PDB file of C-alpha atoms in Angstrom:
ATOM      1  CA  MET A 180      13.981 -15.567 -11.275  1.00 41.00           C
ATOM      2  CA  THR A 181      11.743 -12.499 -11.349  1.00 48.00           C
ATOM      3  CA  ARG A 182      12.825  -9.351 -13.108  1.00 44.00           C
ATOM      4  CA  ALA A 183      12.967  -7.463  -9.777  1.00 47.00           C
ATOM      5  CA  ALA A 184      15.747  -9.826  -8.751  1.00 48.00           C
ATOM      6  CA  ILE A 185      17.785  -8.585 -11.707  1.00 53.00           C
ATOM      7  CA  GLY A 186      16.745  -4.939 -11.561  1.00 58.00           C
ATOM      8  CA  ALA A 187      13.453  -4.262 -13.340  1.00 74.00           C
ATOM      9  CA  PRO A 188      10.220  -5.133 -11.525  1.00 85.00           C
ATOM     10  CA  SER A 189       7.669  -6.984 -13.594  1.00 93.00           C
ATOM     11  CA  LYS A 190       3.920  -7.437 -13.429  1.00 95.00           C
ATOM     12  CA  ASP A 191       4.574 -10.772 -11.674  1.00 95.00           C
ATOM     13  CA  ASP A 192       6.529  -8.927  -8.953  1.00 96.00           C
ATOM     14  CA  GLY A 193       3.578  -6.631  -8.282  1.00 97.00           C
ATOM     15  CA  ALA A 194       4.531  -3.699 -10.497  1.00 96.00           C
ATOM     16  CA  VAL A 195       1.501  -1.914 -11.920  1.00 96.00           C
ATOM     17  CA  PRO A 196       1.135   0.514 -14.809  1.00 95.00           C
ATOM     18  CA  ALA A 197      -0.929   3.662 -14.449  1.00 95.00           C
ATOM     19  CA  GLY A 198      -4.653   3.086 -14.583  1.00 96.00           C
ATOM     20  CA  VAL A 199      -4.927  -0.192 -12.652  1.00 97.00           C
ATOM     21  CA  THR A 200      -7.929  -0.190 -10.317  1.00 97.00           C
ATOM     22  CA  VAL A 201      -8.959  -2.315  -7.352  1.00 97.00           C
ATOM     23  CA  PHE A 202     -11.092  -4.355  -9.784  1.00 98.00           C
ATOM     24  CA  ASP A 203      -8.176  -5.455 -12.025  1.00 97.00           C
ATOM     25  CA  ASP A 204      -7.505  -9.073 -11.055  1.00 96.00           C
ATOM     26  CA  ASP A 205      -5.212  -9.493 -14.066  1.00 97.00           C
ATOM     27  CA  TYR A 206      -2.477  -7.888 -11.961  1.00 98.00           C
ATOM     28  CA  PRO A 207      -0.875  -9.839  -9.106  1.00 98.00           C
ATOM     29  CA  ALA A 208      -0.605  -6.539  -7.197  1.00 98.00           C
ATOM     30  CA  VAL A 209      -4.410  -6.739  -6.872  1.00 98.00           C
ATOM     31  CA  ALA A 210      -5.082 -10.470  -7.194  1.00 98.00           C
ATOM     32  CA  ASN A 211      -2.576 -11.378  -4.451  1.00 98.00           C
ATOM     33  CA  LEU A 212      -4.012  -9.001  -1.864  1.00 98.00           C
ATOM     34  CA  ASP A 213      -5.692 -10.490   1.178  1.00 98.00           C
ATOM     35  CA  PRO A 214      -9.274 -11.400   0.146  1.00 98.00           C
ATOM     36  CA  ALA A 215     -10.822  -9.444   3.024  1.00 98.00           C
ATOM     37  CA  LEU A 216      -8.846  -6.343   2.024  1.00 98.00           C
ATOM     38  CA  VAL A 217      -9.959  -6.716  -1.607  1.00 98.00           C
ATOM     39  CA  THR A 218     -13.589  -7.096  -0.553  1.00 98.00           C
ATOM     40  CA  ALA A 219     -13.444  -3.929   1.565  1.00 97.00           C
ATOM     41  CA  LEU A 220     -11.611  -2.004  -1.177  1.00 98.00           C
ATOM     42  CA  ARG A 221     -14.119  -3.005  -3.829  1.00 98.00           C
ATOM     43  CA  LYS A 222     -17.116  -2.107  -1.665  1.00 98.00           C
ATOM     44  CA  ALA A 223     -15.587   1.289  -0.888  1.00 98.00           C
ATOM     45  CA  ALA A 224     -14.556   1.799  -4.518  1.00 98.00           C
ATOM     46  CA  SER A 225     -18.072   0.985  -5.744  1.00 98.00           C
ATOM     47  CA  ASP A 226     -19.526   3.537  -3.346  1.00 98.00           C
ATOM     48  CA  ALA A 227     -16.865   6.096  -4.266  1.00 98.00           C
ATOM     49  CA  LEU A 228     -17.758   5.694  -7.959  1.00 97.00           C
ATOM     50  CA  GLU A 229     -21.187   7.094  -7.078  1.00 96.00           C
ATOM     51  CA  ASP A 230     -19.299  10.266  -6.085  1.00 96.00           C
ATOM     52  CA  GLY A 231     -17.266  10.179  -9.312  1.00 97.00           C
ATOM     53  CA  VAL A 232     -14.112   8.881  -7.595  1.00 98.00           C
ATOM     54  CA  THR A 233     -12.015   5.979  -8.910  1.00 97.00           C
ATOM     55  CA  PHE A 234      -9.579   4.019  -6.728  1.00 97.00           C
ATOM     56  CA  TYR A 235      -6.354   3.450  -8.645  1.00 98.00           C
ATOM     57  CA  VAL A 236      -3.771   1.034  -7.275  1.00 98.00           C
ATOM     58  CA  ASN A 237      -0.310   2.561  -7.255  1.00 97.00           C
ATOM     59  CA  SER A 238       0.995  -0.472  -5.397  1.00 97.00           C
ATOM     60  CA  GLY A 239      -0.515  -3.494  -3.705  1.00 98.00           C
ATOM     61  CA  TRP A 240       0.997  -6.927  -3.184  1.00 98.00           C
ATOM     62  CA  ARG A 241       4.744  -7.003  -3.922  1.00 98.00           C
ATOM     63  CA  SER A 242       7.208  -9.857  -4.262  1.00 97.00           C
ATOM     64  CA  PRO A 243      10.048  -9.933  -1.718  1.00 97.00           C
ATOM     65  CA  ALA A 244      12.482  -9.196  -4.564  1.00 95.00           C
ATOM     66  CA  TYR A 245      10.531  -6.103  -5.607  1.00 96.00           C
ATOM     67  CA  GLN A 246      10.339  -4.938  -1.988  1.00 96.00           C
ATOM     68  CA  SER A 247      14.119  -5.376  -1.662  1.00 95.00           C
ATOM     69  CA  GLU A 248      14.624  -3.287  -4.784  1.00 95.00           C
ATOM     70  CA  LEU A 249      12.378  -0.541  -3.430  1.00 96.00           C
ATOM     71  CA  LEU A 250      14.333  -0.551  -0.172  1.00 96.00           C
ATOM     72  CA  ARG A 251      17.680  -0.335  -2.001  1.00 96.00           C
ATOM     73  CA  ASP A 252      16.334   2.593  -4.042  1.00 96.00           C
ATOM     74  CA  ALA A 253      15.129   4.330  -0.869  1.00 97.00           C
ATOM     75  CA  VAL A 254      18.527   3.930   0.820  1.00 97.00           C
ATOM     76  CA  ALA A 255      20.172   5.480  -2.238  1.00 97.00           C
ATOM     77  CA  LYS A 256      17.609   8.301  -2.319  1.00 97.00           C
ATOM     78  CA  TYR A 257      17.572   9.119   1.410  1.00 97.00           C
ATOM     79  CA  GLY A 258      21.225   8.361   2.197  1.00 97.00           C
ATOM     80  CA  SER A 259      20.788   5.869   5.027  1.00 96.00           C
ATOM     81  CA  GLU A 260      18.859   2.766   6.045  1.00 94.00           C
ATOM     82  CA  GLU A 261      17.422   4.682   8.998  1.00 95.00           C
ATOM     83  CA  GLU A 262      15.931   7.421   6.836  1.00 96.00           C
ATOM     84  CA  ALA A 263      14.778   4.971   4.155  1.00 96.00           C
ATOM     85  CA  ALA A 264      12.897   3.019   6.854  1.00 95.00           C
ATOM     86  CA  ARG A 265      10.556   6.006   7.221  1.00 96.00           C
ATOM     87  CA  TRP A 266       9.235   5.162   3.731  1.00 96.00           C
ATOM     88  CA  VAL A 267      10.013   1.549   2.792  1.00 96.00           C
ATOM     89  CA  ALA A 268       9.875  -1.614   4.898  1.00 96.00           C
ATOM     90  CA  THR A 269      12.074  -4.662   4.588  1.00 96.00           C
ATOM     91  CA  PRO A 270      10.638  -7.685   2.755  1.00 97.00           C
ATOM     92  CA  GLU A 271      10.340  -9.414   6.134  1.00 96.00           C
ATOM     93  CA  THR A 272       8.193  -6.653   7.663  1.00 96.00           C
ATOM     94  CA  SER A 273       6.375  -5.207   4.649  1.00 96.00           C
ATOM     95  CA  GLN A 274       2.600  -5.384   4.757  1.00 97.00           C
ATOM     96  CA  HIS A 275       2.710  -5.173   0.949  1.00 98.00           C
ATOM     97  CA  VAL A 276       4.657  -8.443   0.720  1.00 98.00           C
ATOM     98  CA  ARG A 277       2.021 -10.017   2.983  1.00 97.00           C
ATOM     99  CA  GLY A 278      -0.742  -8.687   0.712  1.00 98.00           C
ATOM    100  CA  ALA A 279      -2.139  -6.670   3.604  1.00 98.00           C
ATOM    101  CA  ALA A 280      -1.570  -3.133   2.293  1.00 98.00           C
ATOM    102  CA  VAL A 281      -2.452  -1.069  -0.738  1.00 98.00           C
ATOM    103  CA  ASP A 282      -1.283   2.329  -1.967  1.00 98.00           C
ATOM    104  CA  ILE A 283      -4.211   4.189  -3.486  1.00 98.00           C
ATOM    105  CA  GLY A 284      -3.809   6.856  -6.129  1.00 95.00           C
ATOM    106  CA  HIS A 285      -5.059   9.958  -7.102  1.00 94.00           C
ATOM    107  CA  SER A 286      -5.776  12.719  -4.672  1.00 95.00           C
ATOM    108  CA  GLU A 287      -9.566  12.423  -5.004  1.00 97.00           C
ATOM    109  CA  ALA A 288      -9.444   8.774  -3.907  1.00 97.00           C
ATOM    110  CA  LYS A 289      -7.112   9.520  -0.986  1.00 96.00           C
ATOM    111  CA  THR A 290      -9.409  12.337   0.106  1.00 96.00           C
ATOM    112  CA  TRP A 291     -12.477  10.103  -0.205  1.00 98.00           C
ATOM    113  CA  LEU A 292     -10.819   7.319   1.803  1.00 96.00           C
ATOM    114  CA  ALA A 293      -9.639   9.732   4.482  1.00 94.00           C
ATOM    115  CA  GLU A 294     -13.262  10.733   4.981  1.00 96.00           C
ATOM    116  CA  HIS A 295     -15.050   7.379   4.469  1.00 96.00           C
ATOM    117  CA  GLY A 296     -12.467   4.597   4.662  1.00 95.00           C
ATOM    118  CA  ALA A 297     -13.036   3.678   8.312  1.00 92.00           C
ATOM    119  CA  GLU A 298     -16.648   2.772   7.461  1.00 94.00           C
ATOM    120  CA  TYR A 299     -15.159  -0.099   5.412  1.00 96.00           C
ATOM    121  CA  GLY A 300     -12.357  -0.923   7.836  1.00 95.00           C
ATOM    122  CA  LEU A 301      -9.840   0.794   5.536  1.00 96.00           C
ATOM    123  CA  CYS A 302      -7.459   2.863   7.589  1.00 94.00           C
ATOM    124  CA  GLN A 303      -4.500   5.087   6.851  1.00 94.00           C
ATOM    125  CA  ILE A 304      -1.742   3.707   9.057  1.00 94.00           C
ATOM    126  CA  TYR A 305       1.084   6.237   8.599  1.00 96.00           C
ATOM    127  CA  ARG A 306       0.740  10.004   8.831  1.00 95.00           C
ATOM    128  CA  ASN A 307       3.522  10.481   6.244  1.00 96.00           C
ATOM    129  CA  GLU A 308       1.855   8.122   3.727  1.00 96.00           C
ATOM    130  CA  PRO A 309      -1.693   9.316   2.975  1.00 95.00           C
ATOM    131  CA  TRP A 310      -1.888   6.766   0.139  1.00 97.00           C
ATOM    132  CA  HIS A 311      -1.141   3.656   2.289  1.00 97.00           C
ATOM    133  CA  TYR A 312      -4.221   1.782   3.533  1.00 97.00           C
ATOM    134  CA  GLU A 313      -4.665  -1.427   5.472  1.00 97.00           C
ATOM    135  CA  LEU A 314      -7.734  -3.300   6.640  1.00 96.00           C
ATOM    136  CA  ARG A 315      -8.502  -2.716  10.298  1.00 92.00           C
ATOM    137  CA  PRO A 316     -12.098  -3.985  10.684  1.00 83.00           C
ATOM    138  CA  ASP A 317     -12.090  -3.191  14.404  1.00 83.00           C
ATOM    139  CA  GLY A 318     -11.233   0.415  13.601  1.00 70.00           C
ATOM    140  CA  TRP A 319      -8.062   2.392  13.881  1.00 73.00           C
ATOM    141  CA  THR A 320      -8.115   5.417  16.103  1.00 72.00           C
ATOM    142  CA  GLY A 321      -4.596   6.669  15.528  1.00 83.00           C
ATOM    143  CA  MET A 322      -1.753   6.828  13.077  1.00 91.00           C
ATOM    144  CA  TYR A 323       1.918   6.190  13.446  1.00 95.00           C
ATOM    145  CA  PRO A 324       3.978   9.216  12.376  1.00 96.00           C
ATOM    146  CA  ASP A 325       5.824   6.897   9.948  1.00 95.00           C
ATOM    147  CA  PRO A 326       6.700   3.195   9.682  1.00 95.00           C
ATOM    148  CA  THR A 327       9.638   3.496  12.098  1.00 94.00           C
ATOM    149  CA  HIS A 328       7.074   3.935  14.920  1.00 94.00           C
ATOM    150  CA  ASP A 329       5.073   0.836  13.927  1.00 93.00           C
ATOM    151  CA  PRO A 330       5.994  -2.108  16.190  1.00 92.00           C
ATOM    152  CA  ARG A 331       5.395  -4.494  13.251  1.00 90.00           C
ATOM    153  CA  MET A 332       8.318  -2.895  11.417  1.00 88.00           C
ATOM    154  CA  GLN A 333      10.878  -3.664  14.107  1.00 81.00           C
ATOM    155  CA  ARG A 334      13.336  -6.363  13.104  1.00 62.00           C
TER     156      ARG A 334
END
């Protein structure tokens, strides 16, 4: 049983400490991402380094148990499943559990990706989550206001 199943997410569940980058394969949060997403992230991150910007991974792949814990925490924080759904998906619908999404940290990296990410197929999907990126190699011309508007999130 993973630690997320008993309350404390572990490295094996996809938890990451501060300072993990898109190049850190020692962390399942990075290593378990879709290979095409990792390739695009690393190309973008290499180019961003030329501008002095580092892509930190605040979250990437997550185990279903870790995703469930995040959802429980969001329900407690926001007071309802409906409000929590604006921020955290179920394990069944989460792109993080699929390895298809990454949350990028620090503001410089988010700003850089907002400006250049589409050139690499990296697109911000939700207007309320400027840190959440997915690979959309065919381009992404819009954003959902939040995950509750994303048809993939419907149960």
